[in-house]
CSV table of C-alpha atoms in Angstrom, one decimal:
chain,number,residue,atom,x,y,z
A,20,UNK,CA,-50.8,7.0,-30.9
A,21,UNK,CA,-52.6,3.7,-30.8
A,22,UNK,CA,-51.0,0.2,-30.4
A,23,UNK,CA,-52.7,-3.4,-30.9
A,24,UNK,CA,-51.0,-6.3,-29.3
A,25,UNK,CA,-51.7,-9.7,-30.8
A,26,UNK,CA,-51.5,-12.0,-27.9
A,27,UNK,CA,-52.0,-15.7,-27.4
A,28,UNK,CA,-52.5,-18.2,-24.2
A,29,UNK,CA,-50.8,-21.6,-24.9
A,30,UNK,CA,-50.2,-24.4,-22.6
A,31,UNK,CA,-46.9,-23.9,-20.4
A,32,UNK,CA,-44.6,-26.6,-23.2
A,33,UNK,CA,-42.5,-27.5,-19.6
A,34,UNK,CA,-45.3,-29.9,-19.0
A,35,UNK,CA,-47.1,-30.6,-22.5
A,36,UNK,CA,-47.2,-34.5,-22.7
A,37,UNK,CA,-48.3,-36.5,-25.8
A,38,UNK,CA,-50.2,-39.8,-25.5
A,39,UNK,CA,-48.0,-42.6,-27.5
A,40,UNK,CA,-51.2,-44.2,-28.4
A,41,UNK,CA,-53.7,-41.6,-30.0
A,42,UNK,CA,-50.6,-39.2,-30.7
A,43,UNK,CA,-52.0,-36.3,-29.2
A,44,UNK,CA,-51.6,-33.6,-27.0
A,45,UNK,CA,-52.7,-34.5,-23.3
A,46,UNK,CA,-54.0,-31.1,-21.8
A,47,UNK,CA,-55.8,-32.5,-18.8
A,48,UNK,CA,-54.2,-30.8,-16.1
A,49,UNK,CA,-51.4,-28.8,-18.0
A,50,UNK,CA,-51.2,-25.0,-17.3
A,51,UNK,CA,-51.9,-22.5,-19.8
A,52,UNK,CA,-49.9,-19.1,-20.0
A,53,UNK,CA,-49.3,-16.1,-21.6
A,54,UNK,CA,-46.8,-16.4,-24.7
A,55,UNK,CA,-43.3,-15.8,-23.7
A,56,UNK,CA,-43.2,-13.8,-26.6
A,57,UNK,CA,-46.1,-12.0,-27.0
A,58,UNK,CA,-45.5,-10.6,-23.4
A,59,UNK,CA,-42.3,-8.9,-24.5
A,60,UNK,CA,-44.8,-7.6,-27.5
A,61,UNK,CA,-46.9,-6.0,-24.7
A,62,UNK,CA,-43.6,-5.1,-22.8
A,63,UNK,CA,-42.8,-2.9,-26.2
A,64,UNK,CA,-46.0,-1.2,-26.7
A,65,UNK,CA,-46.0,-0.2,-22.8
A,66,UNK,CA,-42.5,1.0,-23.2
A,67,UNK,CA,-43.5,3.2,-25.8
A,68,UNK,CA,-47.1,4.7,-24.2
A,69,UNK,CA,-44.7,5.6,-21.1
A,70,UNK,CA,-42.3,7.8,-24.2
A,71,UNK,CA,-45.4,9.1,-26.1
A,72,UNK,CA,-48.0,10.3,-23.2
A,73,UNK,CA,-51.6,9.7,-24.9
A,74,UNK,CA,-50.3,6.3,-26.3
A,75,UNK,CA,-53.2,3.6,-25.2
A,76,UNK,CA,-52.5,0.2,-25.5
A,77,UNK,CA,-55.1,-2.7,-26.6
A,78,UNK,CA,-54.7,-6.3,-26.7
A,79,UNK,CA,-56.5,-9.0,-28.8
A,80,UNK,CA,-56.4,-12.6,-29.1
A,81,UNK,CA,-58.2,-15.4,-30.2
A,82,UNK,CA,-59.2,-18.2,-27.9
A,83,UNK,CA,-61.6,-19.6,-26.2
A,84,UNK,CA,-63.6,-18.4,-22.6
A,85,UNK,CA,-61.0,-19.2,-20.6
A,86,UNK,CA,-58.4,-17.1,-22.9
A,87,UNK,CA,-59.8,-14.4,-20.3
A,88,UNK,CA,-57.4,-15.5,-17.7
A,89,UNK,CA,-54.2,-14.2,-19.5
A,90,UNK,CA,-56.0,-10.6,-20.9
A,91,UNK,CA,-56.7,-9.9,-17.5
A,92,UNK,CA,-52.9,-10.5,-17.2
A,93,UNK,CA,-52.2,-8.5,-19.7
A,94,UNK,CA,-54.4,-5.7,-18.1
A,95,UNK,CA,-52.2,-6.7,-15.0
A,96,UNK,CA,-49.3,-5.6,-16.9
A,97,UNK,CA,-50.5,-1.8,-17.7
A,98,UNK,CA,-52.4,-2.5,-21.1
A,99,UNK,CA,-55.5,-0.3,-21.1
A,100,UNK,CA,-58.2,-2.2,-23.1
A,101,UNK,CA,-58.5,-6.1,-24.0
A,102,UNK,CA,-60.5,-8.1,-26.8
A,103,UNK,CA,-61.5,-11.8,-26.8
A,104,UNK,CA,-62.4,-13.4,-30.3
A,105,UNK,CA,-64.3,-16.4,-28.6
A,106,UNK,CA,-66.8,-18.6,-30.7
A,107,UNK,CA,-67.2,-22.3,-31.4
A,108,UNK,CA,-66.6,-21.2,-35.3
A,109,UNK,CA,-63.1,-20.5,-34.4
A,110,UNK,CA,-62.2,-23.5,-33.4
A,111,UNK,CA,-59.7,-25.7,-35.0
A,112,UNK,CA,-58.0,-22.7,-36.6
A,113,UNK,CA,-54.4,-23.4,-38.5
A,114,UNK,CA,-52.6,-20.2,-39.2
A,115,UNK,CA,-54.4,-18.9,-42.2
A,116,UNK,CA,-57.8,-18.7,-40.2
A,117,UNK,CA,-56.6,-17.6,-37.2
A,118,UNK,CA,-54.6,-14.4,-39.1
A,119,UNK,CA,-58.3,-13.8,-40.7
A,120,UNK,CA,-60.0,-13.9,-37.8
A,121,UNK,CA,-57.2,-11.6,-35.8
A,122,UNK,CA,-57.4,-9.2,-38.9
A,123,UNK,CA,-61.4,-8.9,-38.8
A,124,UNK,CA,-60.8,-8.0,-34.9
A,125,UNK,CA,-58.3,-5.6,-35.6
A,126,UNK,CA,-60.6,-3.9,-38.8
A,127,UNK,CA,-63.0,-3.6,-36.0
A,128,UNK,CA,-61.5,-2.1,-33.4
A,129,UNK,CA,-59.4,0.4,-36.0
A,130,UNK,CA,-57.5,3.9,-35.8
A,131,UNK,CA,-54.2,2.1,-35.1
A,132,UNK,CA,-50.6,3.4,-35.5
A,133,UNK,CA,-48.6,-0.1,-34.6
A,134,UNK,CA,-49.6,-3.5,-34.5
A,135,UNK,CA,-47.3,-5.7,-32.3
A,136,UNK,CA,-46.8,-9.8,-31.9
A,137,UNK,CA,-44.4,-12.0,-30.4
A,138,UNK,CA,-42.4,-13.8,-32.9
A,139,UNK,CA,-44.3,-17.2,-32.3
A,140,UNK,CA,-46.3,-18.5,-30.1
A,141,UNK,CA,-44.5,-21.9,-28.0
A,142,UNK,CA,-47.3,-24.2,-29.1
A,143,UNK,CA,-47.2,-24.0,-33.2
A,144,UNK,CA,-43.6,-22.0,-33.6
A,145,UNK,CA,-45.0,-21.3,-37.0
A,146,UNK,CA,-43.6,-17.6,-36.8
A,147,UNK,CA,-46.7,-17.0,-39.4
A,148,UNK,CA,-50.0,-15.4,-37.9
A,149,UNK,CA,-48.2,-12.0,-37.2
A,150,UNK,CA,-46.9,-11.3,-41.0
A,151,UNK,CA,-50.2,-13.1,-42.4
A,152,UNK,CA,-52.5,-11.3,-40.3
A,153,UNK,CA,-50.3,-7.9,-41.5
A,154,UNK,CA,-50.6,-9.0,-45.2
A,155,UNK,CA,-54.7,-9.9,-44.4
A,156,UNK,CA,-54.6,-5.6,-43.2
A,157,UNK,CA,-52.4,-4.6,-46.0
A,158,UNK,CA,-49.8,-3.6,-43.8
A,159,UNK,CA,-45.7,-3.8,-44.2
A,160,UNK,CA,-44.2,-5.8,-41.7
A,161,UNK,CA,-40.8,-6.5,-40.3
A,162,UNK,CA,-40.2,-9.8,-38.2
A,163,UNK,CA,-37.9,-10.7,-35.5
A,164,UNK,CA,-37.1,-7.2,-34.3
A,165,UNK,CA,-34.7,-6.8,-31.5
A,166,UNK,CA,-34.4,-3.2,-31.0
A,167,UNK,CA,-37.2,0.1,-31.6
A,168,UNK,CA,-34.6,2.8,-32.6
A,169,UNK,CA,-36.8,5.9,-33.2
A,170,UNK,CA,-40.6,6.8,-34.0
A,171,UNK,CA,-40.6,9.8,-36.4
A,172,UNK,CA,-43.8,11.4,-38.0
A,173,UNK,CA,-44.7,8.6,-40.7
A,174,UNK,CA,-42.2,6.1,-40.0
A,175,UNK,CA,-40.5,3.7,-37.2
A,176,UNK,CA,-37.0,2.6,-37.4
A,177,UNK,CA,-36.1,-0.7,-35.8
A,178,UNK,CA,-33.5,-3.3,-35.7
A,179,UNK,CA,-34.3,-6.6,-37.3
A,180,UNK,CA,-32.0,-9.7,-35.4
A,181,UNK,CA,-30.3,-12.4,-37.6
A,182,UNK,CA,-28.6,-15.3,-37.4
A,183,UNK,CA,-25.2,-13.6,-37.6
A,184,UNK,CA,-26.2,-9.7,-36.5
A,185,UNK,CA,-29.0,-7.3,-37.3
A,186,UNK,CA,-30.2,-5.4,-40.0
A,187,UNK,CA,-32.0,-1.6,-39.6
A,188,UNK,CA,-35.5,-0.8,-40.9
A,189,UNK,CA,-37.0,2.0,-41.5
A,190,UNK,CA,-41.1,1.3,-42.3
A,191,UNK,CA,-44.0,3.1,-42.8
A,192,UNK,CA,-46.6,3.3,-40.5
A,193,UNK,CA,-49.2,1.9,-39.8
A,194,UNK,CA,-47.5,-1.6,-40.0
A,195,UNK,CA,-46.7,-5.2,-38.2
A,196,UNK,CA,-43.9,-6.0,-36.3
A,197,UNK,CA,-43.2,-9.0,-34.6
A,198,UNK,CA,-41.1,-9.2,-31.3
A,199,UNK,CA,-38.3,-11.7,-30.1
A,200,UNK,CA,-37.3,-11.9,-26.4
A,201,UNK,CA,-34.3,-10.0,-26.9
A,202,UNK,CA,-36.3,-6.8,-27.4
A,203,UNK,CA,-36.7,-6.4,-23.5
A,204,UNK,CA,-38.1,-7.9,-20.4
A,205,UNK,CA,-41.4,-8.1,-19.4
A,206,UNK,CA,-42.3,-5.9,-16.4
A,207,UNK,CA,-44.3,-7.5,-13.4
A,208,UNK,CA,-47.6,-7.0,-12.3
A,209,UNK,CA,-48.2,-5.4,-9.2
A,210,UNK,CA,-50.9,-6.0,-6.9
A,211,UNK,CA,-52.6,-2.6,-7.5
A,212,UNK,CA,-52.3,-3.1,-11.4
A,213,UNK,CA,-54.0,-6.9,-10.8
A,214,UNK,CA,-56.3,-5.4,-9.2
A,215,UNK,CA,-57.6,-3.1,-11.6
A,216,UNK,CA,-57.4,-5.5,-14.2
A,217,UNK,CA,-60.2,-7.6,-12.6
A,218,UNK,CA,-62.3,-4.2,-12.3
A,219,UNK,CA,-62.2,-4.0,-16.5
A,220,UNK,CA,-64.6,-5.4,-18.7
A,221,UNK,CA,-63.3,-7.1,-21.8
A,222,UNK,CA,-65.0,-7.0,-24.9
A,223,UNK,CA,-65.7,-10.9,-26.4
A,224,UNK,CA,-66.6,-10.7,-30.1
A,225,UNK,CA,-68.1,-13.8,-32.0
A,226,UNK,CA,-68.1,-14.2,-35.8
A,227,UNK,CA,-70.9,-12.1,-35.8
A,228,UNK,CA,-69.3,-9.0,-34.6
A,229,UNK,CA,-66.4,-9.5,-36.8
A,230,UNK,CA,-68.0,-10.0,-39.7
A,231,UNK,CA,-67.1,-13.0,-40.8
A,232,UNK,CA,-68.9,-16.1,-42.1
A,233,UNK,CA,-68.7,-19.4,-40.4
A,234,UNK,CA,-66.9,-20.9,-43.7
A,235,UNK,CA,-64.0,-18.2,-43.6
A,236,UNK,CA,-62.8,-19.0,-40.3
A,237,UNK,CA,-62.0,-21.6,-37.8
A,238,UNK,CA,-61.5,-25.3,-39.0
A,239,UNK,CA,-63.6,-25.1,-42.2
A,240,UNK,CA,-61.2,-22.1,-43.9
A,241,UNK,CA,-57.9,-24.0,-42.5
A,242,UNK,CA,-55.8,-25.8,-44.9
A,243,UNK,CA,-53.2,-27.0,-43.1
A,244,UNK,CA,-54.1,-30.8,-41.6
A,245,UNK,CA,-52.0,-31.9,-38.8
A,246,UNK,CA,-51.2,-35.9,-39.7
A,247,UNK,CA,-49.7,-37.2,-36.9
A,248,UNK,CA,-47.9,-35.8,-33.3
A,249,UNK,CA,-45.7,-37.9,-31.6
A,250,UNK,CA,-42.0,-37.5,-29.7
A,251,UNK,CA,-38.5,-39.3,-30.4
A,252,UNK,CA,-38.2,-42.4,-29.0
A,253,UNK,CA,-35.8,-42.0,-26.0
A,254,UNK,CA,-32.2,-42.9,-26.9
A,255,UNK,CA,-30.1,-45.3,-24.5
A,256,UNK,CA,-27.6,-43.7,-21.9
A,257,UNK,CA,-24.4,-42.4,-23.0
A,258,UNK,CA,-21.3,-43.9,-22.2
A,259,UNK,CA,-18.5,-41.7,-20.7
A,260,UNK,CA,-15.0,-42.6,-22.0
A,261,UNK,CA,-11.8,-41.9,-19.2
A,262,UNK,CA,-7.8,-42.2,-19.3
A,263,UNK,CA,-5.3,-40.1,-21.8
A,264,UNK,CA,-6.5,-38.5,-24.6
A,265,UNK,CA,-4.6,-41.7,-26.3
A,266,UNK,CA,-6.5,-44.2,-24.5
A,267,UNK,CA,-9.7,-42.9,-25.0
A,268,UNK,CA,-9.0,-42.3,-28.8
A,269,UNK,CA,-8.4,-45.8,-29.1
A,270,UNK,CA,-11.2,-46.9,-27.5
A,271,UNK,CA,-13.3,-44.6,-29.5
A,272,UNK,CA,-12.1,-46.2,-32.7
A,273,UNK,CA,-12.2,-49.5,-31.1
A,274,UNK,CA,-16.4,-48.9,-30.3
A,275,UNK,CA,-17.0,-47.0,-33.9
A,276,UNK,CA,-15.4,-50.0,-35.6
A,277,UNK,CA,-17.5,-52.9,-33.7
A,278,UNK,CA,-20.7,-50.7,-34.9
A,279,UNK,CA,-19.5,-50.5,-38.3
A,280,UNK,CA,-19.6,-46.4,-38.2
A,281,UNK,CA,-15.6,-46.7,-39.5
């Protein structure tokens, strides 16, 4: 069995700043990482190499050069082969282009059983590449899954989280499925793993190798135009109310009523 993991490096969101003159985002000096999510996509596929001896593992993503950084993590973690999608054609990619570019890499490196993504990457939290990229491959796809129940012959049945429970799929494979972080925990890497993973070569494919033309991919095939980026104004300090439940009632009302709320 072969497995594809679609995996991204964002900047770490703890320290993402915007400027509040130009409205966008400052990245000078802000750490990138892997996606939270997409590491408990590899931490699924891993899981089921160690259940299915023969099962190899391959990850992909779309960046630029210095995307190389988190595959070599991902090597770190056990995955056996990694792909870069780097070219300056790429850049500017919304969702659309970046699920067509991540489909031409996966057409190329074929002979796949599952195809696996985090749920959405920290940066966007669009929740769309992984079912556009699986309708781009003609694949079925099921989102948002919590559990893997049971691999059978043709099929995979999983568990599929909402708001209020889950729901159980059975699909046909090949197919998509995206992961959340309730699926499982990411293992660590360990030095002998980390070490290995800088004695790999990855494979970096441009448009060329893909495929595609400079007009389907990148900024010139991305509809989407983001407008403006900014954060909430910061709101004033709250102001903590004490004495009986009477008293503080009474006081509520008395605030409420001076701002013309009641």
């Amino acid at each position: 069995m072969r497995i594809i993991v679609c995996a991204k490096q964002v900047p770490d969101t703890n320290e993402v700043k915007i400027d509040p003159v130009t409205g966008t985002l400052i990245r000078e000096g802000v750490p990138s990482i892997l996606n939270p999510d997409d590491a408990n996509a590899i931490e699924a596929a891993l899981e089921l190499r160690d259940r299915y001896p023969g099962t190899t593992v391959s990850v992909i993503s779309m960046g630029p050069p210095q995307a190389l950084y988190m595959l070599r993590e991902c090597l770190a973690m056990g995955a056996d082969e990694a792909y870069l999608l780097s070219s300056r054609a790429f850049g500017g990619a919304d969702t659309c282009a970046t699920s067509t570019t991540l489909a031409a890499g996966v057409r190329k490196i074929g002979d796949y059983d599952i195809i696996f993504a985090g749920r959405q990457a920290i940066d966007g939290d669009t929740a769309q590449v992984g079912p556009q990229t699986a309708q781009r491959l003609g694949l079925p796809s099921v989102t948002y899954v919590s559990k893997i129940r049971e691999i059978k012959e043709k099929t995979i049945i999983v568990e599929r989280a909402l708001e209020d429970g889950f729901e159980v799929i059975e699909i046909n494979r090949p197919c998509m499925l995206t992961a959340v972080k309730e699926l499982n925990t990411p293992r660590y890497m360990s030095i002998e793993r980390i070490e290995e993973a800088y004695a790999k070569d990855i494979t970096i494919w441009d448009e060329n190798d893909v495929r595609l033309a400079p007009e389907d991919c990148g900024l010139k095939a991305s509809p989407t135009q983001v407008f403006r980026s900014f954060t909430p104004p910061p709101k004033g300090a709250g102001e903590m109310l004490a004495g009986t439940i009477s008293e503080m009632s009474a006081a509520l009302v008395e605030r409420l009523t001076a701002k013309h709320v009641i």
